[in-house]
Rosetta silent file (secondary structure, phi, psi, omega in degrees, C-alpha in Angstrom):
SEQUENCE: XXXXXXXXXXXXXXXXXXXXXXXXXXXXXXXXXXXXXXXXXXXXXXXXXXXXXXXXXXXXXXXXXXXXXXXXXXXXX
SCORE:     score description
SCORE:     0.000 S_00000001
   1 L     0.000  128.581  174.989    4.683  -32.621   -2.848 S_00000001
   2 L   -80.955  149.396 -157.138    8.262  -33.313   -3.799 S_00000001
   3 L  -113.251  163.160  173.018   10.558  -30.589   -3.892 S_00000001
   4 L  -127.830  162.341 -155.825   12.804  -30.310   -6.928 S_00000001
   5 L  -110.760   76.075 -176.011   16.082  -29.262   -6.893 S_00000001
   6 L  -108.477  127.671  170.072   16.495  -26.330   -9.877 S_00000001
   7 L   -75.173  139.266 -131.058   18.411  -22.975   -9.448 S_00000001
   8 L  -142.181  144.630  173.931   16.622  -20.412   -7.963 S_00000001
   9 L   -74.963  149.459 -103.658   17.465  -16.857   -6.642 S_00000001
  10 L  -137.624  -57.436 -167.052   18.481  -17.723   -2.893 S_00000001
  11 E  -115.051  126.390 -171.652   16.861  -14.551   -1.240 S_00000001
  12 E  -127.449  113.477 -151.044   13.376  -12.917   -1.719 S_00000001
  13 E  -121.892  126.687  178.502   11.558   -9.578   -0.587 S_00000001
  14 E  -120.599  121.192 -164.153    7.878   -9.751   -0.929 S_00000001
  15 E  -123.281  116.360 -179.230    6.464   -6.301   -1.239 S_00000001
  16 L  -177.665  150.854 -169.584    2.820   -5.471   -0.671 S_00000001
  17 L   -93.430   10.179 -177.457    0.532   -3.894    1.873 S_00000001
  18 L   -91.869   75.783  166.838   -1.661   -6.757    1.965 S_00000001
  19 H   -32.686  -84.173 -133.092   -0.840   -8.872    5.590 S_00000001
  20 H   -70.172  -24.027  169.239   -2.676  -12.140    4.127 S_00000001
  21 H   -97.071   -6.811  159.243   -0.591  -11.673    0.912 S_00000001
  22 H   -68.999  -40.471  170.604    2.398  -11.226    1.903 S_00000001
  23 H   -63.526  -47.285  177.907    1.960  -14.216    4.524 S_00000001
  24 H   -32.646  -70.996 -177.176    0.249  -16.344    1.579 S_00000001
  25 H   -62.683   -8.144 -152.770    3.560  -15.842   -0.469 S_00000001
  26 H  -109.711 -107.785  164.963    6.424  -16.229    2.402 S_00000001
  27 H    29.705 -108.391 -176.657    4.091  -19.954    2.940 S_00000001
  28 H   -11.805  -70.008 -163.917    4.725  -20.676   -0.297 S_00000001
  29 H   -88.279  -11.164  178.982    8.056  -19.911   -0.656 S_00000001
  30 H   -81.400   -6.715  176.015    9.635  -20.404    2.371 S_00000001
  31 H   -91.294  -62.399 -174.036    8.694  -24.251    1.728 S_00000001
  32 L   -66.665   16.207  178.984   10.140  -24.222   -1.700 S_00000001
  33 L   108.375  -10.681  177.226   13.507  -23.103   -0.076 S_00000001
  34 L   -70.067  157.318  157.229   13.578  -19.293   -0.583 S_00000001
  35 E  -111.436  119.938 -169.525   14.856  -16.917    2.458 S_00000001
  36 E  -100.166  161.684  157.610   11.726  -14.356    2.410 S_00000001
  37 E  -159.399  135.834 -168.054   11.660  -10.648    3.798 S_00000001
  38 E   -97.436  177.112 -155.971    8.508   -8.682    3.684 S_00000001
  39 E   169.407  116.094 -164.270    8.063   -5.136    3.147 S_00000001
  40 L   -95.807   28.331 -161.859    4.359   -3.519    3.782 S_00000001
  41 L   167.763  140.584 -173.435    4.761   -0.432    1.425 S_00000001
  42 L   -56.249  -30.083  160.902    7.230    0.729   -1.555 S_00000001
  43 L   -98.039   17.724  164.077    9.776    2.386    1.076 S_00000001
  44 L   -75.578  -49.435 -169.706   10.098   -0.210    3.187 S_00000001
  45 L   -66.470   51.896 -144.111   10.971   -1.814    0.434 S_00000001
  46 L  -165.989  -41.201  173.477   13.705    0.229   -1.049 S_00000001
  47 H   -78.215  -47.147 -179.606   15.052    0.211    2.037 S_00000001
  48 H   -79.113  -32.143  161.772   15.403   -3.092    3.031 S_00000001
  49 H   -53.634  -35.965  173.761   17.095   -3.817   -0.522 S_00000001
  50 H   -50.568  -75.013  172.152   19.559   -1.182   -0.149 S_00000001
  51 H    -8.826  -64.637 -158.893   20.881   -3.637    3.022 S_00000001
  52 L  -134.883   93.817  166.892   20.451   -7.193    1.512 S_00000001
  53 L   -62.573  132.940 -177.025   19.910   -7.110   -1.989 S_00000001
  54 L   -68.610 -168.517  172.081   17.261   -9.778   -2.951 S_00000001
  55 L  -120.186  -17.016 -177.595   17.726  -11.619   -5.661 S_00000001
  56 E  -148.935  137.519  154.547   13.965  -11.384   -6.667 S_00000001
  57 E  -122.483  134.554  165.784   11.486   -8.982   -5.783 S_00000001
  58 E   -91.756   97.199 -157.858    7.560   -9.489   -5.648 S_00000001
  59 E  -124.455  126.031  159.911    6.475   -5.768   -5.657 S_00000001
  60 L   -60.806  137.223  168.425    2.824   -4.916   -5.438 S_00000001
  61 L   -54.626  -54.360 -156.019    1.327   -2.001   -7.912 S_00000001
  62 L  -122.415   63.213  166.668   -0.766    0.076   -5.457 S_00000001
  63 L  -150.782 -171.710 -161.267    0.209    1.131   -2.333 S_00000001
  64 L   -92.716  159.122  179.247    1.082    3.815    0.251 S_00000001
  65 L    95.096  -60.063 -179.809    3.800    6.113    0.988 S_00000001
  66 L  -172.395  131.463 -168.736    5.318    5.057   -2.293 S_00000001
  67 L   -78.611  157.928 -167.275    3.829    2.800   -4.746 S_00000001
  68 H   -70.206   -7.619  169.139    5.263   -0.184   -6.566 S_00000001
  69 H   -62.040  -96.720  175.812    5.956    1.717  -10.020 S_00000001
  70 H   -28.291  -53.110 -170.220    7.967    4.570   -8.126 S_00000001
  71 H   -65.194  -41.859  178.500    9.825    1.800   -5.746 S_00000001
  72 H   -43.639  -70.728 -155.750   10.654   -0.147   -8.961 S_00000001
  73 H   -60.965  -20.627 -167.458   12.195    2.662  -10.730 S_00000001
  74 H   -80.254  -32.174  167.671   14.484    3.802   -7.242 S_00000001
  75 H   -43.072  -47.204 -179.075   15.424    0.104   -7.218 S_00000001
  76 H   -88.893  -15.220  176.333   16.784    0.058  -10.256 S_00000001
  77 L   -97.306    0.000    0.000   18.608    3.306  -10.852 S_00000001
């Protein structure tokens, strides 16, 4: 597969409590050229953004400690 060369947010946090889907996506994207960082759960993620803000986040709906609605909204305020 040929890669094509379009601009793209640089840095990516893939957020989801899911091992195989979180590997599945960092696969993916780590081919097309992305720098990935996982996060198993809405305050990891929250956390690790404060640090390095992504440029994109892939936030799962339904998981523990604190779910991807609530993680959304602390992202964003």
């Amino acid at each position: 597969m040929e890669r094509r060369h379009i601009p793209r947010p640089q840095h990516v946090l893939i957020v989801d409590d899911s091992d195989d889907i979180r590997h599945m996506w960092k696969i993916w994207l780590t081919f097309w050229g992305f720098a990935v960082e996982e996060a198993r759960n809405g305050a990891e993620a929250v956390e690790k953004a404060r640090v390095r803000k992504p440029d994109l986040v892939l936030m799962d709906l339904w998981m523990p400690l604190l779910d991807g609605i609530s993680a959304t909204a602390q992202l964003r305020a």
